PDB file of C-alpha atoms in Angstrom:
ATOM      1  CA  MET A  83     -11.720  53.106  48.441  1.00 56.00           C
ATOM      2  CA  GLU A  84     -10.113  55.075  51.268  1.00 75.00           C
ATOM      3  CA  LYS A  85      -8.603  53.065  54.112  1.00 83.00           C
ATOM      4  CA  THR A  86      -7.292  53.796  57.565  1.00 83.00           C
ATOM      5  CA  ARG A  87      -3.711  52.843  58.388  1.00 83.00           C
ATOM      6  CA  GLU A  88      -4.979  49.807  60.326  1.00 80.00           C
ATOM      7  CA  GLU A  89      -7.151  48.720  57.392  1.00 84.00           C
ATOM      8  CA  PHE A  90      -4.195  49.024  55.022  1.00 88.00           C
ATOM      9  CA  ILE A  91      -2.047  46.851  57.321  1.00 86.00           C
ATOM     10  CA  GLU A  92      -4.844  44.274  57.539  1.00 83.00           C
ATOM     11  CA  LEU A  93      -5.200  44.264  53.745  1.00 87.00           C
ATOM     12  CA  CYS A  94      -1.490  43.592  53.183  1.00 89.00           C
ATOM     13  CA  GLN A  95      -1.226  40.928  55.864  1.00 85.00           C
ATOM     14  CA  THR A  96      -4.314  39.050  54.698  1.00 85.00           C
ATOM     15  CA  ALA A  97      -3.415  39.324  51.007  1.00 88.00           C
ATOM     16  CA  ILE A  98       0.032  37.833  51.530  1.00 85.00           C
ATOM     17  CA  HIS A  99      -1.148  34.979  53.741  1.00 82.00           C
ATOM     18  CA  ASP A 100      -4.237  34.060  51.694  1.00 84.00           C
ATOM     19  CA  ARG A 101      -4.291  34.433  47.906  1.00 87.00           C
ATOM     20  CA  HIS A 102      -7.908  33.286  47.832  1.00 85.00           C
ATOM     21  CA  SER A 103      -9.004  36.197  50.018  1.00 84.00           C
ATOM     22  CA  GLY A 104     -10.833  39.347  49.015  1.00 84.00           C
ATOM     23  CA  SER A 105      -7.788  41.271  50.210  1.00 88.00           C
ATOM     24  CA  TYR A 106      -5.523  39.560  47.683  1.00 92.00           C
ATOM     25  CA  CYS A 107      -8.094  40.252  44.964  1.00 92.00           C
ATOM     26  CA  GLU A 108      -8.028  43.937  45.952  1.00 93.00           C
ATOM     27  CA  LEU A 109      -4.218  43.976  45.940  1.00 94.00           C
ATOM     28  CA  TYR A 110      -4.160  42.234  42.558  1.00 95.00           C
ATOM     29  CA  GLN A 111      -6.546  44.788  41.077  1.00 95.00           C
ATOM     30  CA  PHE A 112      -4.443  47.641  42.432  1.00 95.00           C
ATOM     31  CA  LEU A 113      -1.271  46.205  40.885  1.00 96.00           C
ATOM     32  CA  VAL A 114      -3.047  45.638  37.569  1.00 96.00           C
ATOM     33  CA  HIS A 115      -4.227  49.253  37.527  1.00 96.00           C
ATOM     34  CA  CYS A 116      -0.670  50.442  38.204  1.00 96.00           C
ATOM     35  CA  TYR A 117       0.526  48.337  35.275  1.00 97.00           C
ATOM     36  CA  VAL A 118      -2.174  49.629  32.931  1.00 96.00           C
ATOM     37  CA  ARG A 119      -1.381  53.263  33.762  1.00 96.00           C
ATOM     38  CA  ALA A 120       2.320  52.637  33.064  1.00 96.00           C
ATOM     39  CA  ASP A 121       1.519  50.871  29.762  1.00 97.00           C
ATOM     40  CA  THR A 122       0.946  54.165  27.957  1.00 95.00           C
ATOM     41  CA  ASP A 123       1.301  52.525  24.527  1.00 95.00           C
ATOM     42  CA  MET A 124      -1.501  50.076  25.439  1.00 95.00           C
ATOM     43  CA  VAL A 125       0.355  47.040  24.078  1.00 96.00           C
ATOM     44  CA  GLY A 126       0.354  44.902  27.249  1.00 96.00           C
ATOM     45  CA  LYS A 127       4.063  45.501  27.802  1.00 97.00           C
ATOM     46  CA  VAL A 128       5.992  47.882  30.051  1.00 97.00           C
ATOM     47  CA  ARG A 129       9.317  49.016  28.616  1.00 97.00           C
ATOM     48  CA  LEU A 130      12.367  50.344  30.440  1.00 96.00           C
ATOM     49  CA  ASN A 131      11.351  53.962  29.892  1.00 96.00           C
ATOM     50  CA  GLN A 132       7.970  53.242  31.535  1.00 97.00           C
ATOM     51  CA  VAL A 133       9.111  51.292  34.588  1.00 97.00           C
ATOM     52  CA  ASP A 134       9.798  54.421  36.651  1.00 95.00           C
ATOM     53  CA  LYS A 135       6.142  55.418  36.288  1.00 95.00           C
ATOM     54  CA  LEU A 136       5.098  51.869  37.227  1.00 96.00           C
ATOM     55  CA  ILE A 137       7.123  51.911  40.443  1.00 96.00           C
ATOM     56  CA  GLU A 138       5.961  55.415  41.369  1.00 95.00           C
ATOM     57  CA  GLU A 139       2.310  54.436  40.825  1.00 94.00           C
ATOM     58  CA  ALA A 140       2.657  51.400  43.083  1.00 95.00           C
ATOM     59  CA  ALA A 141       4.665  53.224  45.761  1.00 94.00           C
ATOM     60  CA  ALA A 142       2.047  55.955  46.216  1.00 93.00           C
ATOM     61  CA  LEU A 143      -0.190  53.779  48.396  1.00 91.00           C
ATOM     62  CA  PRO A 144       2.354  52.551  51.007  1.00 91.00           C
ATOM     63  CA  ARG A 145       3.851  56.059  51.082  1.00 93.00           C
ATOM     64  CA  LYS A 146       0.447  57.417  52.028  1.00 92.00           C
ATOM     65  CA  TYR A 147       0.564  55.356  55.232  1.00 89.00           C
ATOM     66  CA  GLY A 148       4.231  55.933  56.011  1.00 89.00           C
ATOM     67  CA  PHE A 149       5.505  52.507  54.905  1.00 88.00           C
ATOM     68  CA  ALA A 150       7.695  53.639  52.013  1.00 89.00           C
ATOM     69  CA  PRO A 151      10.024  56.637  51.607  1.00 90.00           C
ATOM     70  CA  LYS A 152       9.615  59.230  48.862  1.00 92.00           C
ATOM     71  CA  SER A 153      11.938  58.968  45.859  1.00 93.00           C
ATOM     72  CA  GLU A 154      13.660  62.246  46.768  1.00 93.00           C
ATOM     73  CA  ASP A 155      14.504  60.765  50.174  1.00 93.00           C
ATOM     74  CA  MET A 156      15.830  57.531  48.643  1.00 94.00           C
ATOM     75  CA  PHE A 157      17.998  58.893  45.842  1.00 95.00           C
ATOM     76  CA  PRO A 158      20.399  61.873  45.775  1.00 93.00           C
ATOM     77  CA  ASP A 159      19.654  62.598  42.090  1.00 94.00           C
ATOM     78  CA  ASP A 160      17.641  61.462  39.060  1.00 92.00           C
ATOM     79  CA  GLU A 161      20.561  59.476  37.671  1.00 94.00           C
ATOM     80  CA  THR A 162      20.716  57.283  40.782  1.00 95.00           C
ATOM     81  CA  ARG A 163      16.940  56.777  40.748  1.00 94.00           C
ATOM     82  CA  ILE A 164      16.900  55.748  37.081  1.00 94.00           C
ATOM     83  CA  ALA A 165      19.793  53.336  37.694  1.00 95.00           C
ATOM     84  CA  SER A 166      17.803  51.728  40.501  1.00 96.00           C
ATOM     85  CA  ARG A 167      14.714  51.445  38.297  1.00 96.00           C
ATOM     86  CA  GLU A 168      16.806  49.842  35.540  1.00 96.00           C
ATOM     87  CA  LYS A 169      18.001  47.226  38.031  1.00 96.00           C
ATOM     88  CA  MET A 170      14.372  46.510  39.023  1.00 96.00           C
ATOM     89  CA  PHE A 171      13.422  46.260  35.360  1.00 97.00           C
ATOM     90  CA  LYS A 172      16.094  43.619  34.770  1.00 97.00           C
ATOM     91  CA  GLU A 173      14.850  41.662  37.800  1.00 96.00           C
ATOM     92  CA  MET A 174      11.287  41.734  36.472  1.00 97.00           C
ATOM     93  CA  ASP A 175      12.227  40.898  32.864  1.00 97.00           C
ATOM     94  CA  VAL A 176      13.060  37.293  33.744  1.00 94.00           C
ATOM     95  CA  GLU A 177      12.851  36.103  30.107  1.00 94.00           C
ATOM     96  CA  LYS A 178      15.170  38.949  28.977  1.00 95.00           C
ATOM     97  CA  GLU A 179      12.710  40.055  26.304  1.00 95.00           C
ATOM     98  CA  GLY A 180      13.221  43.777  26.809  1.00 96.00           C
ATOM     99  CA  TYR A 181       9.839  44.377  28.422  1.00 97.00           C
ATOM    100  CA  VAL A 182       7.852  43.480  31.546  1.00 97.00           C
ATOM    101  CA  THR A 183       4.669  41.450  31.209  1.00 97.00           C
ATOM    102  CA  LEU A 184       1.777  41.668  33.657  1.00 97.00           C
ATOM    103  CA  ASP A 185       2.696  38.372  35.316  1.00 97.00           C
ATOM    104  CA  ASN A 186       6.332  39.525  35.646  1.00 97.00           C
ATOM    105  CA  TRP A 187       5.101  42.629  37.466  1.00 97.00           C
ATOM    106  CA  ILE A 188       2.626  40.811  39.729  1.00 96.00           C
ATOM    107  CA  ASN A 189       5.241  38.252  40.810  1.00 95.00           C
ATOM    108  CA  PHE A 190       7.850  40.935  41.463  1.00 96.00           C
ATOM    109  CA  ALA A 191       5.459  43.202  43.374  1.00 96.00           C
ATOM    110  CA  VAL A 192       3.964  40.438  45.545  1.00 94.00           C
ATOM    111  CA  GLU A 193       7.432  39.162  46.458  1.00 93.00           C
ATOM    112  CA  HIS A 194       8.469  42.713  47.358  1.00 92.00           C
ATOM    113  CA  ILE A 195       5.329  43.271  49.452  1.00 90.00           C
ATOM    114  CA  THR A 196       5.850  39.933  51.211  1.00 87.00           C
ATOM    115  CA  GLY A 197       9.279  41.133  52.322  1.00 86.00           C
ATOM    116  CA  LYS A 198       7.824  44.427  53.515  1.00 81.00           C
ATOM    117  CA  VAL A 199       5.097  42.655  55.505  1.00 77.00           C
ATOM    118  CA  ALA A 200       7.739  40.551  57.239  1.00 69.00           C
ATOM    119  CA  SER A 201      10.083  43.430  58.030  1.00 73.00           C
ATOM    120  CA  ASN A 202       8.156  46.713  58.177  1.00 71.00           C
ATOM    121  CA  LEU A 203       4.545  46.057  59.119  1.00 72.00           C
ATOM    122  CA  PRO A 204       3.346  45.068  62.600  1.00 74.00           C
ATOM    123  CA  LYS A 205       3.167  41.317  63.149  1.00 79.00           C
ATOM    124  CA  ASP A 206      -0.043  39.563  62.207  1.00 82.00           C
ATOM    125  CA  TYR A 207      -0.725  37.990  65.603  1.00 86.00           C
ATOM    126  CA  LEU A 208      -4.101  36.545  64.648  1.00 88.00           C
ATOM    127  CA  GLY A 209      -3.655  35.558  61.023  1.00 80.00           C
ATOM    128  CA  GLY A 210       0.046  34.714  60.851  1.00 70.00           C
ATOM    129  CA  THR A 211       1.834  31.410  61.355  1.00 69.00           C
ATOM    130  CA  THR A 212       3.853  29.972  64.233  1.00 66.00           C
ATOM    131  CA  GLU A 213       6.927  31.001  62.246  1.00 73.00           C
ATOM    132  CA  ASP A 214       5.804  34.629  62.399  1.00 79.00           C
ATOM    133  CA  VAL A 215       4.561  34.758  65.990  1.00 88.00           C
ATOM    134  CA  SER A 216       5.541  32.762  69.064  1.00 90.00           C
ATOM    135  CA  LYS A 217       3.059  31.481  71.627  1.00 92.00           C
ATOM    136  CA  GLU A 218       4.425  33.954  74.181  1.00 93.00           C
ATOM    137  CA  GLU A 219       3.948  36.842  71.754  1.00 93.00           C
ATOM    138  CA  PHE A 220       0.396  35.725  70.995  1.00 94.00           C
ATOM    139  CA  VAL A 221      -0.519  35.515  74.681  1.00 95.00           C
ATOM    140  CA  GLU A 222       0.946  38.964  75.336  1.00 95.00           C
ATOM    141  CA  PHE A 223      -0.981  40.333  72.366  1.00 95.00           C
ATOM    142  CA  ILE A 224      -4.357  38.855  73.297  1.00 96.00           C
ATOM    143  CA  LYS A 225      -4.045  40.103  76.890  1.00 96.00           C
ATOM    144  CA  LYS A 226      -3.655  43.639  75.553  1.00 96.00           C
ATOM    145  CA  ALA A 227      -6.387  43.154  72.944  1.00 96.00           C
ATOM    146  CA  VAL A 228      -9.171  42.896  75.532  1.00 96.00           C
ATOM    147  CA  ASP A 229      -8.540  46.565  76.361  1.00 97.00           C
ATOM    148  CA  ARG A 230     -10.642  48.422  73.793  1.00 95.00           C
ATOM    149  CA  SER A 231      -8.425  51.498  73.977  1.00 96.00           C
ATOM    150  CA  THR A 232      -5.370  49.678  72.549  1.00 94.00           C
ATOM    151  CA  SER A 233      -4.064  49.181  69.024  1.00 88.00           C
ATOM    152  CA  GLU A 234      -4.190  45.435  69.759  1.00 92.00           C
ATOM    153  CA  TYR A 235      -7.959  45.666  70.152  1.00 94.00           C
ATOM    154  CA  ARG A 236      -8.196  47.414  66.781  1.00 89.00           C
ATOM    155  CA  GLN A 237      -6.320  44.488  65.221  1.00 88.00           C
ATOM    156  CA  LEU A 238      -8.679  42.045  66.971  1.00 93.00           C
ATOM    157  CA  TYR A 239     -11.666  44.029  65.714  1.00 93.00           C
ATOM    158  CA  CYS A 240     -10.371  43.870  62.124  1.00 87.00           C
ATOM    159  CA  PHE A 241      -9.724  40.131  62.455  1.00 89.00           C
ATOM    160  CA  LEU A 242     -13.265  39.435  63.695  1.00 94.00           C
ATOM    161  CA  LEU A 243     -14.671  41.594  60.916  1.00 91.00           C
ATOM    162  CA  LYS A 244     -12.617  39.621  58.393  1.00 87.00           C
ATOM    163  CA  THR A 245     -13.986  36.298  59.683  1.00 92.00           C
ATOM    164  CA  PHE A 246     -17.507  37.722  59.495  1.00 94.00           C
ATOM    165  CA  MET A 247     -17.073  38.921  55.912  1.00 90.00           C
ATOM    166  CA  LYS A 248     -15.547  35.612  54.856  1.00 89.00           C
ATOM    167  CA  ALA A 249     -18.473  33.661  56.340  1.00 93.00           C
ATOM    168  CA  ASP A 250     -21.092  35.983  54.823  1.00 93.00           C
ATOM    169  CA  SER A 251     -21.254  34.034  51.563  1.00 90.00           C
ATOM    170  CA  ASN A 252     -24.240  35.860  50.051  1.00 88.00           C
ATOM    171  CA  ARG A 253     -22.932  39.308  51.099  1.00 88.00           C
ATOM    172  CA  ASP A 254     -26.112  40.444  52.847  1.00 92.00           C
ATOM    173  CA  GLY A 255     -24.452  41.608  56.074  1.00 93.00           C
ATOM    174  CA  GLU A 256     -25.886  38.779  58.160  1.00 94.00           C
ATOM    175  CA  ILE A 257     -24.737  35.277  59.088  1.00 95.00           C
ATOM    176  CA  ASP A 258     -27.038  32.271  59.185  1.00 94.00           C
ATOM    177  CA  SER A 259     -26.506  29.197  61.372  1.00 92.00           C
ATOM    178  CA  VAL A 260     -24.462  27.303  58.754  1.00 92.00           C
ATOM    179  CA  GLU A 261     -22.230  30.314  58.069  1.00 94.00           C
ATOM    180  CA  PHE A 262     -21.854  30.776  61.824  1.00 95.00           C
ATOM    181  CA  ASP A 263     -20.341  27.301  62.170  1.00 94.00           C
ATOM    182  CA  ARG A 264     -17.715  28.145  59.524  1.00 92.00           C
ATOM    183  CA  MET A 265     -17.043  31.504  61.163  1.00 94.00           C
ATOM    184  CA  ILE A 266     -16.332  29.844  64.525  1.00 94.00           C
ATOM    185  CA  GLU A 267     -13.850  27.496  62.852  1.00 94.00           C
ATOM    186  CA  ASP A 268     -12.029  30.390  61.177  1.00 92.00           C
ATOM    187  CA  ALA A 269     -11.851  32.438  64.372  1.00 94.00           C
ATOM    188  CA  ALA A 270     -10.595  29.457  66.376  1.00 94.00           C
ATOM    189  CA  GLU A 271      -7.588  28.883  64.112  1.00 92.00           C
ATOM    190  CA  ALA A 272      -5.496  31.517  65.910  1.00 90.00           C
ATOM    191  CA  PRO A 273      -5.659  30.136  69.495  1.00 94.00           C
ATOM    192  CA  ARG A 274      -5.562  26.549  68.231  1.00 93.00           C
ATOM    193  CA  ARG A 275      -2.309  27.320  66.459  1.00 91.00           C
ATOM    194  CA  PHE A 276      -0.690  27.782  69.871  1.00 92.00           C
ATOM    195  CA  GLY A 277      -2.516  25.014  71.743  1.00 92.00           C
ATOM    196  CA  LEU A 278      -4.757  27.504  73.538  1.00 92.00           C
ATOM    197  CA  ALA A 279      -8.049  26.062  72.261  1.00 92.00           C
ATOM    198  CA  PRO A 280      -9.130  22.461  71.647  1.00 93.00           C
ATOM    199  CA  SER A 281      -9.733  21.145  68.153  1.00 93.00           C
ATOM    200  CA  THR A 282     -13.261  20.527  66.923  1.00 94.00           C
ATOM    201  CA  ASP A 283     -12.781  16.755  67.226  1.00 93.00           C
ATOM    202  CA  GLU A 284     -11.726  17.160  70.850  1.00 94.00           C
ATOM    203  CA  MET A 285     -14.766  19.285  71.683  1.00 94.00           C
ATOM    204  CA  PHE A 286     -17.522  17.315  69.976  1.00 94.00           C
ATOM    205  CA  ARG A 287     -18.221  13.616  69.547  1.00 93.00           C
ATOM    206  CA  SER A 288     -19.924  14.131  66.183  1.00 94.00           C
ATOM    207  CA  ASN A 289     -20.875  16.743  63.615  1.00 91.00           C
ATOM    208  CA  LYS A 290     -24.460  16.470  64.818  1.00 93.00           C
ATOM    209  CA  GLU A 291     -23.422  17.388  68.344  1.00 95.00           C
ATOM    210  CA  ARG A 292     -21.330  20.296  67.047  1.00 94.00           C
ATOM    211  CA  TYR A 293     -24.173  21.742  65.007  1.00 92.00           C
ATOM    212  CA  HIS A 294     -26.602  21.302  67.919  1.00 94.00           C
ATOM    213  CA  ILE A 295     -24.390  23.114  70.434  1.00 94.00           C
ATOM    214  CA  ARG A 296     -23.360  25.871  68.060  1.00 94.00           C
ATOM    215  CA  ASN A 297     -26.954  26.380  67.012  1.00 93.00           C
ATOM    216  CA  GLY A 298     -27.633  27.074  70.679  1.00 93.00           C
ATOM    217  CA  TYR A 299     -24.916  29.751  70.639  1.00 92.00           C
ATOM    218  CA  PHE A 300     -26.429  31.126  67.451  1.00 94.00           C
ATOM    219  CA  LYS A 301     -29.904  31.464  68.966  1.00 92.00           C
ATOM    220  CA  THR A 302     -28.476  33.156  72.054  1.00 90.00           C
ATOM    221  CA  MET A 303     -26.642  35.692  69.906  1.00 89.00           C
ATOM    222  CA  ASP A 304     -29.645  36.314  67.656  1.00 87.00           C
ATOM    223  CA  VAL A 305     -31.182  38.750  70.122  1.00 83.00           C
ATOM    224  CA  ASN A 306     -33.745  40.157  67.682  1.00 82.00           C
ATOM    225  CA  LYS A 307     -34.779  36.619  66.618  1.00 85.00           C
ATOM    226  CA  ASN A 308     -34.555  37.211  62.859  1.00 86.00           C
ATOM    227  CA  ASP A 309     -32.555  34.012  62.162  1.00 88.00           C
ATOM    228  CA  GLY A 310     -29.483  36.037  61.343  1.00 93.00           C
ATOM    229  CA  ILE A 311     -26.465  37.430  63.195  1.00 93.00           C
ATOM    230  CA  SER A 312     -25.198  40.922  62.477  1.00 94.00           C
ATOM    231  CA  PHE A 313     -21.570  41.933  62.933  1.00 95.00           C
ATOM    232  CA  ASP A 314     -22.222  43.721  66.218  1.00 94.00           C
ATOM    233  CA  GLU A 315     -23.779  40.549  67.675  1.00 93.00           C
ATOM    234  CA  TRP A 316     -20.791  38.481  66.537  1.00 95.00           C
ATOM    235  CA  LEU A 317     -18.339  41.056  67.873  1.00 95.00           C
ATOM    236  CA  SER A 318     -20.006  41.123  71.309  1.00 93.00           C
ATOM    237  CA  PHE A 319     -20.147  37.331  71.516  1.00 92.00           C
ATOM    238  CA  ALA A 320     -16.539  36.822  70.438  1.00 94.00           C
ATOM    239  CA  TYR A 321     -15.183  39.620  72.627  1.00 96.00           C
ATOM    240  CA  GLU A 322     -16.915  38.306  75.766  1.00 95.00           C
ATOM    241  CA  HIS A 323     -15.615  34.807  75.019  1.00 93.00           C
ATOM    242  CA  ILE A 324     -12.063  36.092  74.567  1.00 95.00           C
ATOM    243  CA  VAL A 325     -12.213  38.120  77.795  1.00 96.00           C
ATOM    244  CA  LEU A 326     -13.167  34.975  79.717  1.00 94.00           C
ATOM    245  CA  LYS A 327     -10.362  32.988  78.067  1.00 93.00           C
ATOM    246  CA  VAL A 328      -7.773  35.702  78.789  1.00 94.00           C
ATOM    247  CA  ALA A 329      -8.731  35.621  82.460  1.00 94.00           C
ATOM    248  CA  THR A 330      -7.538  31.990  82.598  1.00 91.00           C
ATOM    249  CA  LEU A 331      -4.108  32.758  81.099  1.00 89.00           C
ATOM    250  CA  SER A 332      -1.206  33.043  83.483  1.00 70.00           C
TER     251      SER A 332
END
């Protein structure tokens, strides 16, 4: 499936931070397909003479979005490139069996991508950790994100879409009142991480009170009264809420 540059960044960031996510599943499938195409003998093993094809297959995607250089830009000649691939092969072949298994490849590739996410890709202001992003950086980001013409807004949009898709458990494109409660909790993790939003226990005296109040939000958002919230309704609700919150930040 074709992706925009922003969607590719979101995929990598989410996949690395959450191995239970759909993004990690998509990354896993991509890496498996790269492995299968390199395993030309169809024996479930990638040998030294096949590892160059494996690396080239995997590098095609980040190169498409400008996050990895071409081989001809990295190496002055074929001999240098092959020497580099041999070094990678030895790193992957942890049991020193003379071949790379699928799990060897997945572990190597995910570790490599994790390093790239940390060093090359834009910071994940909404889905990262306090080790990745400071409170000051988050505040600066969210102030810019309320301007719909900015790249920060595009990242906010992708984040809200991700929370919607995660909550949509039956994959019908709508959220019911129970899924809405989970979606609110997921979306609130980012500001709560920096002490910019109260915890659920601080806001509500009981689960009953929480469901009652959030059901009121749900009914307000459900403008066509079909007992379901579409993504555009969620986006409008969340965006208006964030705009109000940003106005209170110094």
